[in-house]
Short mmCIF file of C-alpha atoms and ligand atoms in Angstrom, two decimals:
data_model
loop_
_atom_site.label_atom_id
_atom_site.label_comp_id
_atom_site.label_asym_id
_atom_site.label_seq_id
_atom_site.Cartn_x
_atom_site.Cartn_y
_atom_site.Cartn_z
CA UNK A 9 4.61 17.86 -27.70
CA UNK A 10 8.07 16.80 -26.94
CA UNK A 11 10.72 18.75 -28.96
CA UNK A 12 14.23 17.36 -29.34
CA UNK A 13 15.97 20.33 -27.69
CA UNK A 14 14.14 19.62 -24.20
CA UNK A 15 15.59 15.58 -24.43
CA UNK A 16 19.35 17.22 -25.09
CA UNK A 17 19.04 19.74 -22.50
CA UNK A 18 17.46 17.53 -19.59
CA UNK A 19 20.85 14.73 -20.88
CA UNK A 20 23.04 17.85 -20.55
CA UNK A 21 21.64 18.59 -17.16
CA UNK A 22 20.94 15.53 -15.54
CA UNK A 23 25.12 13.98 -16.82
CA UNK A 24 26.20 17.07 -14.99
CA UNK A 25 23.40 17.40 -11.86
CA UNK A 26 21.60 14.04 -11.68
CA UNK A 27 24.06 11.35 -13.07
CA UNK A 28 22.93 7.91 -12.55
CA UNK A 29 24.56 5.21 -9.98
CA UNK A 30 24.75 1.72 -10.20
CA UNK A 31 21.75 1.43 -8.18
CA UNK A 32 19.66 4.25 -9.89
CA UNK A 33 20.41 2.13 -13.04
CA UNK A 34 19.65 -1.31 -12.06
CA UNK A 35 16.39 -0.01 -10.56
CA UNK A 36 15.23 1.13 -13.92
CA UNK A 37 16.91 -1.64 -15.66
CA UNK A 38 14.43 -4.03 -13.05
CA UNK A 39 11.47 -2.13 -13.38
CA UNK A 40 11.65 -2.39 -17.28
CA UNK A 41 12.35 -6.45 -16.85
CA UNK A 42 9.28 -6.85 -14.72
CA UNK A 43 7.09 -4.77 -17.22
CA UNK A 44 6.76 -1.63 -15.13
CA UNK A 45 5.29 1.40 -16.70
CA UNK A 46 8.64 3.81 -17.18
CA UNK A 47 6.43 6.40 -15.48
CA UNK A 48 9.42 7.15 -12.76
CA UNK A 49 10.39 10.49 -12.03
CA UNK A 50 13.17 12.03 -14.14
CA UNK A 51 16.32 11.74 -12.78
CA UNK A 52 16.54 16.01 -12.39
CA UNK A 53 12.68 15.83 -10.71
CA UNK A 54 14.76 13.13 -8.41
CA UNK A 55 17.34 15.50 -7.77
CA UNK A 56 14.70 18.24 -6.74
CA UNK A 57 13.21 15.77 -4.24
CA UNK A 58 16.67 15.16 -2.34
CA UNK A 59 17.10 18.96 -2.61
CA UNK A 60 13.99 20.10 -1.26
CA UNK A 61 14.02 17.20 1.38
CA UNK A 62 17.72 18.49 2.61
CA UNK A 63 16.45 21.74 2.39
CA UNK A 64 13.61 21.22 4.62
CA UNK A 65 15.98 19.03 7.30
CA UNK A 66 12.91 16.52 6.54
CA UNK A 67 13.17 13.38 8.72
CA UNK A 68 10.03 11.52 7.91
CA UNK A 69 8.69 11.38 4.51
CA UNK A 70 5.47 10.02 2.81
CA UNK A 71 5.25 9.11 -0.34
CA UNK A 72 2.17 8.08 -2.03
CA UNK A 73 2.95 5.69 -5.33
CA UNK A 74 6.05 4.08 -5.15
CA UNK A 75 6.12 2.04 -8.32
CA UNK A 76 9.78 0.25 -8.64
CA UNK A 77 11.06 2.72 -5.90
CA UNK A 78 13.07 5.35 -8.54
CA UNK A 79 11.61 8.28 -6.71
CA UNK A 80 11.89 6.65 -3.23
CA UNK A 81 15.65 6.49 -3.56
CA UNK A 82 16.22 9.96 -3.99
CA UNK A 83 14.17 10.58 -1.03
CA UNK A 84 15.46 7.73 0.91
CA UNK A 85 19.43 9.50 0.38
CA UNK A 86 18.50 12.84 1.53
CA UNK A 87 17.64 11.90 4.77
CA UNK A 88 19.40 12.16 8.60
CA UNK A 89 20.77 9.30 10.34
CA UNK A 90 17.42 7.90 12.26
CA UNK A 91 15.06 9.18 8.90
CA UNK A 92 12.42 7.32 7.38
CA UNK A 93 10.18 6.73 4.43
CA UNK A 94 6.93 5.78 4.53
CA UNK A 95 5.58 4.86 0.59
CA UNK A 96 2.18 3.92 -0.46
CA UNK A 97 1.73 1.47 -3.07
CA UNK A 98 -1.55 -0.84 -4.00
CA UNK A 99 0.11 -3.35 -6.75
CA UNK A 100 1.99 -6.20 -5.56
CA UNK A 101 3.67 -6.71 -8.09
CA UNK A 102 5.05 -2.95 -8.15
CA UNK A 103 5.61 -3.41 -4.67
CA UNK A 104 8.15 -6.75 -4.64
CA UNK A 105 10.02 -5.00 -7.60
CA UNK A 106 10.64 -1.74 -5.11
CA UNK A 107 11.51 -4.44 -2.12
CA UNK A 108 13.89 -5.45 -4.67
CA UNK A 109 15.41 -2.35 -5.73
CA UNK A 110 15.47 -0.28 -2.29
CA UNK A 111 17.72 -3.52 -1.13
CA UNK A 112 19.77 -3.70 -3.56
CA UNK A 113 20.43 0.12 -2.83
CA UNK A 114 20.69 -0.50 0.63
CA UNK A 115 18.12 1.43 1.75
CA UNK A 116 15.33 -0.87 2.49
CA UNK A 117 15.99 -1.03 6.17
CA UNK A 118 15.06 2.89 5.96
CA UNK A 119 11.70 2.43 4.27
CA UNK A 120 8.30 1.37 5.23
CA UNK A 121 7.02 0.22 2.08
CA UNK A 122 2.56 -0.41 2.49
CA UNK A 123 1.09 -2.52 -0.07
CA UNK A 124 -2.61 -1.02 0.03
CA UNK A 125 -4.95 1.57 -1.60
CA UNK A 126 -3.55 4.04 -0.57
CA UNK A 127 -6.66 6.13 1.17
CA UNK A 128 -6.86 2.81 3.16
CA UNK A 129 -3.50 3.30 4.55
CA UNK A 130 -3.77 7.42 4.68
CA UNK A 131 -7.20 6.72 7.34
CA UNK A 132 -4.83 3.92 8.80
CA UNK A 133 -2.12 6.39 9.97
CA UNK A 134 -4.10 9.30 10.55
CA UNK A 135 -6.41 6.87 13.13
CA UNK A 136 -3.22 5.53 15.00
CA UNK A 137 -2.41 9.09 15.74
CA UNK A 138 0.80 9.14 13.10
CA UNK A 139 3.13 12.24 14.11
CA UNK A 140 2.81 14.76 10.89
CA UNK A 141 5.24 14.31 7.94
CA UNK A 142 7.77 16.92 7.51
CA UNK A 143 7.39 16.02 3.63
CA UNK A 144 4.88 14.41 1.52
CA UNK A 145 5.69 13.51 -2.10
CA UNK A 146 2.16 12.29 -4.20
CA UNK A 147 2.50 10.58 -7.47
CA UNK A 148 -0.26 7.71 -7.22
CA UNK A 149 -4.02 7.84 -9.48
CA UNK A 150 -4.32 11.32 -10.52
CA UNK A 151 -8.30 11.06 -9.72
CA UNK A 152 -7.44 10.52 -6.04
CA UNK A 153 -5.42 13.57 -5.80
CA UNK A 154 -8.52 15.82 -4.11
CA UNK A 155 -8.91 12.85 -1.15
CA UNK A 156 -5.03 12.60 -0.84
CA UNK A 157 -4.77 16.37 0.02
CA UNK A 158 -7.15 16.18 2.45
CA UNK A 159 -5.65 13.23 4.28
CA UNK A 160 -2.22 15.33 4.08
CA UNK A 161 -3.44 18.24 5.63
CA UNK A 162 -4.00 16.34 8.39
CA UNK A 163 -0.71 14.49 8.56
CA UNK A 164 0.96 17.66 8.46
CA UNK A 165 2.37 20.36 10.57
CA UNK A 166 3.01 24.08 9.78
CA UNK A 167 6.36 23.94 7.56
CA UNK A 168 5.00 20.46 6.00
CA UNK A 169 6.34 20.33 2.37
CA UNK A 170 4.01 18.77 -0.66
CA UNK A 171 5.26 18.21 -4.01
CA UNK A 172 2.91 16.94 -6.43
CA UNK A 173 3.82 15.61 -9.73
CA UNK A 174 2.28 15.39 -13.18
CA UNK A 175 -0.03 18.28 -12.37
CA UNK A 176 -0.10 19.55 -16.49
CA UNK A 177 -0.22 16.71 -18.24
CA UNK A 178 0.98 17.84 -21.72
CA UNK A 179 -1.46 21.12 -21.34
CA UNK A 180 -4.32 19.13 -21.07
CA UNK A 181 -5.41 20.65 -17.26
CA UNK A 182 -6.34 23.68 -19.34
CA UNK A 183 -9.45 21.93 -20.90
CA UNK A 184 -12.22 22.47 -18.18
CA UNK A 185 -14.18 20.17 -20.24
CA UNK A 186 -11.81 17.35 -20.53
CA UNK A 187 -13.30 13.64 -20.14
CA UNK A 188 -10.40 12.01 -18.63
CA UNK A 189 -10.58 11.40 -15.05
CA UNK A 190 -6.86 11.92 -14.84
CA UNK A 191 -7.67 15.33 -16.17
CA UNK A 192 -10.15 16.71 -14.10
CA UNK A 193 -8.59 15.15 -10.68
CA UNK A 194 -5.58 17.13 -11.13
CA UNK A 195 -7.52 20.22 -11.84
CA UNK A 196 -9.77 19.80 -8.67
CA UNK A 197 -6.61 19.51 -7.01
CA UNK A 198 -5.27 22.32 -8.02
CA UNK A 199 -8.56 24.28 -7.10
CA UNK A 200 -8.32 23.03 -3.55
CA UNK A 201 -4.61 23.92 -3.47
CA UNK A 202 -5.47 27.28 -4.42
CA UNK A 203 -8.75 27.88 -1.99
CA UNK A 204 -6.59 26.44 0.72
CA UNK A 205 -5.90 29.05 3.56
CA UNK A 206 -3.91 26.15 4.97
CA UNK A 207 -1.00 26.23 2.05
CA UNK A 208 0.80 28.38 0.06
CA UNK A 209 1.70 26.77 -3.48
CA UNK A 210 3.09 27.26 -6.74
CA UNK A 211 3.78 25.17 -9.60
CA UNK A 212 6.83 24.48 -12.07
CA UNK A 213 5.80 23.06 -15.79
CA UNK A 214 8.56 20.98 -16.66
CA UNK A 215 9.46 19.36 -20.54
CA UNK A 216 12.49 17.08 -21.00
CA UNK A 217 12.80 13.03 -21.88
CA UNK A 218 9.25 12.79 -20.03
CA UNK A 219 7.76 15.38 -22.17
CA UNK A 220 6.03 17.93 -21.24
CA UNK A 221 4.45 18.09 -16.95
CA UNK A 222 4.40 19.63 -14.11
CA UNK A 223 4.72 19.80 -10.44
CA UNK A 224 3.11 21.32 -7.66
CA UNK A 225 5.14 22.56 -4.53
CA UNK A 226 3.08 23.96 -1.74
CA UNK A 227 4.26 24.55 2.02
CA UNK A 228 1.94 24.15 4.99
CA UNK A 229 1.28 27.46 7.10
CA UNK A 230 -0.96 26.64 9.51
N1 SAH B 345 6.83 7.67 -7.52
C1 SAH B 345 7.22 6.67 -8.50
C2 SAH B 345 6.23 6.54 -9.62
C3 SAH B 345 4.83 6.22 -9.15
S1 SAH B 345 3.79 5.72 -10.49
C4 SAH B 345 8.57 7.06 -9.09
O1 SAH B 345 8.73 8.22 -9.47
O2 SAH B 345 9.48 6.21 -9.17
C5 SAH B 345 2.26 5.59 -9.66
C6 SAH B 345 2.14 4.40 -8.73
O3 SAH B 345 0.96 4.57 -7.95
C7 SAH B 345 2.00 3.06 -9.46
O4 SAH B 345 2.94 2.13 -8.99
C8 SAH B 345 0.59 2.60 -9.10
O5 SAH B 345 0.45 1.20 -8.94
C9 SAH B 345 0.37 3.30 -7.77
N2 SAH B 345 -1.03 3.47 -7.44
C10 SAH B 345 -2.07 3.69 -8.28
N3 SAH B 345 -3.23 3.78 -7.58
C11 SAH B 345 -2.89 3.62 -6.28
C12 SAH B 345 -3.65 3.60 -5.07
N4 SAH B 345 -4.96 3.77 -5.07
N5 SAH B 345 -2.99 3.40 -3.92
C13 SAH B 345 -1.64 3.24 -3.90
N6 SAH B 345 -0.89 3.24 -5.01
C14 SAH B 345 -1.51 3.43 -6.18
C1 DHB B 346 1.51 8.59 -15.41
C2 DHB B 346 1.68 8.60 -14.05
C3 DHB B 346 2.77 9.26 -13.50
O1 DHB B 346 2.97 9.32 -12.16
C4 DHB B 346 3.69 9.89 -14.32
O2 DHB B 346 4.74 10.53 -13.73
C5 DHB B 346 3.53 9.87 -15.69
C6 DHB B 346 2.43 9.21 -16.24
C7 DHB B 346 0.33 7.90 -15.98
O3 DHB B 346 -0.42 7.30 -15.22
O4 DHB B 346 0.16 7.95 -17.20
MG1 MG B 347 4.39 10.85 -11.66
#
């Protein structure tokens, strides 16, 4: 599934709403080099990150899956003087490509980049009484999606954004008897999402040069 109209509409959207920088360039340009998976946000699903991040006033951020830091740089510029990122990554060699990139952007000295499983550093910060995130941005291993909610809940506070990414996977969440793990962690995500008195959420599918996903966006109440 990837039609040819969705690639010239998300071009015509993201020249005029999401144009690429010097920076946003060499980062994919560095990532591709060192054999990175192009599996970055699109530049508009950037865009809506810095948006929503702005829109929320958010000062500290966590991130969960950095990769080359793409996604971390559009969340890294929306923030106040005094912000910070804090991005979870397990592969060194994803992580010294990001170190890379977020100084070459000039942001590094704004992010705390953790090279670990990432439930290892979730229990990590939750047991060294880390103040909640005002928004939370998860795009590591889809079947770790369930146990990354729960550590969010409790690194949040009431007005706590989370976006979620690649929540439809070309359709395939539909299929309640799909065998990929991918699969049927996003869709026991989206079943705790949904039984959670905790959050209010919705979901966007989104098509374009990344084909066809989706996000989640859910806001904590209480
Ligand atoms: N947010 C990035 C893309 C992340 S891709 C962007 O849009 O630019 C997913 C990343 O999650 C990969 O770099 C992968 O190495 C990392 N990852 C996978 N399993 C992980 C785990 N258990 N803990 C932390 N990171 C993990
Ligand atoms: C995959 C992971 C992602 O985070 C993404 O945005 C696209 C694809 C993957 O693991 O295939
Ligand atoms: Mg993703």
């Amino acid at each position: 599934m990837n039609d040819p109209q969705w690639q010239l509409v998300d071009d015509f959207l993201t020249e005029r709403l999401a144009p690429a920088d010097a920076a946003l360039k060499a980062t994919l340009e560095a990532n591709a080099t060192a054999g990175l998976p192009a599996i970055d946000v699109s530049p508009l699903l950037g865009k809506l990150l810095h948006v929503l991040v702005k829109a929320v006033g958010a000062r500290s951020i966590l991130e969960i899956g950095t990769l080359g830091g793409y996604s971390t740089i559009w969340l890294a510029r929306a923030l106040p003087a005094g912000g910070k990122v804090t991005t979870l990554e397990s592969d060194p060699d994803h992580a010294i490509v990001a170190k890379a990139n977020l100084t070459r952007a000039g942001l590094y000295h704004l992010v705390d980049l953790r090279l670990a499983p990432a439930a290892e550093t979730l229990a990590e910060l939750k047991a060294q009484a880390c103040p909640p995130f005002d928004f939370i941005f998860i795009d590591a291993d889809k079947p770790s999606y369930p146990e990354y909610l729960t550590w969010c809940l409790q690194l949040s506070r009431p007005g706590t954004v989370i976006v979620a990414d690649n929540v439809v996977r070309a359709g395939k969440i539909v299929d309640a008897s799909s065998s990929e793990p991918d699969v049927q962690g996003i869709r026991r995500f989206l079943d705790m999402l949904a039984a959670e008195p905790r959050l209010s959420t919705s979901a966007l599918q989104t098509v374009g040069k990344k084909g066809y996903d989706g996000v989640a966006i859910a806001v904590v109440l209480r």
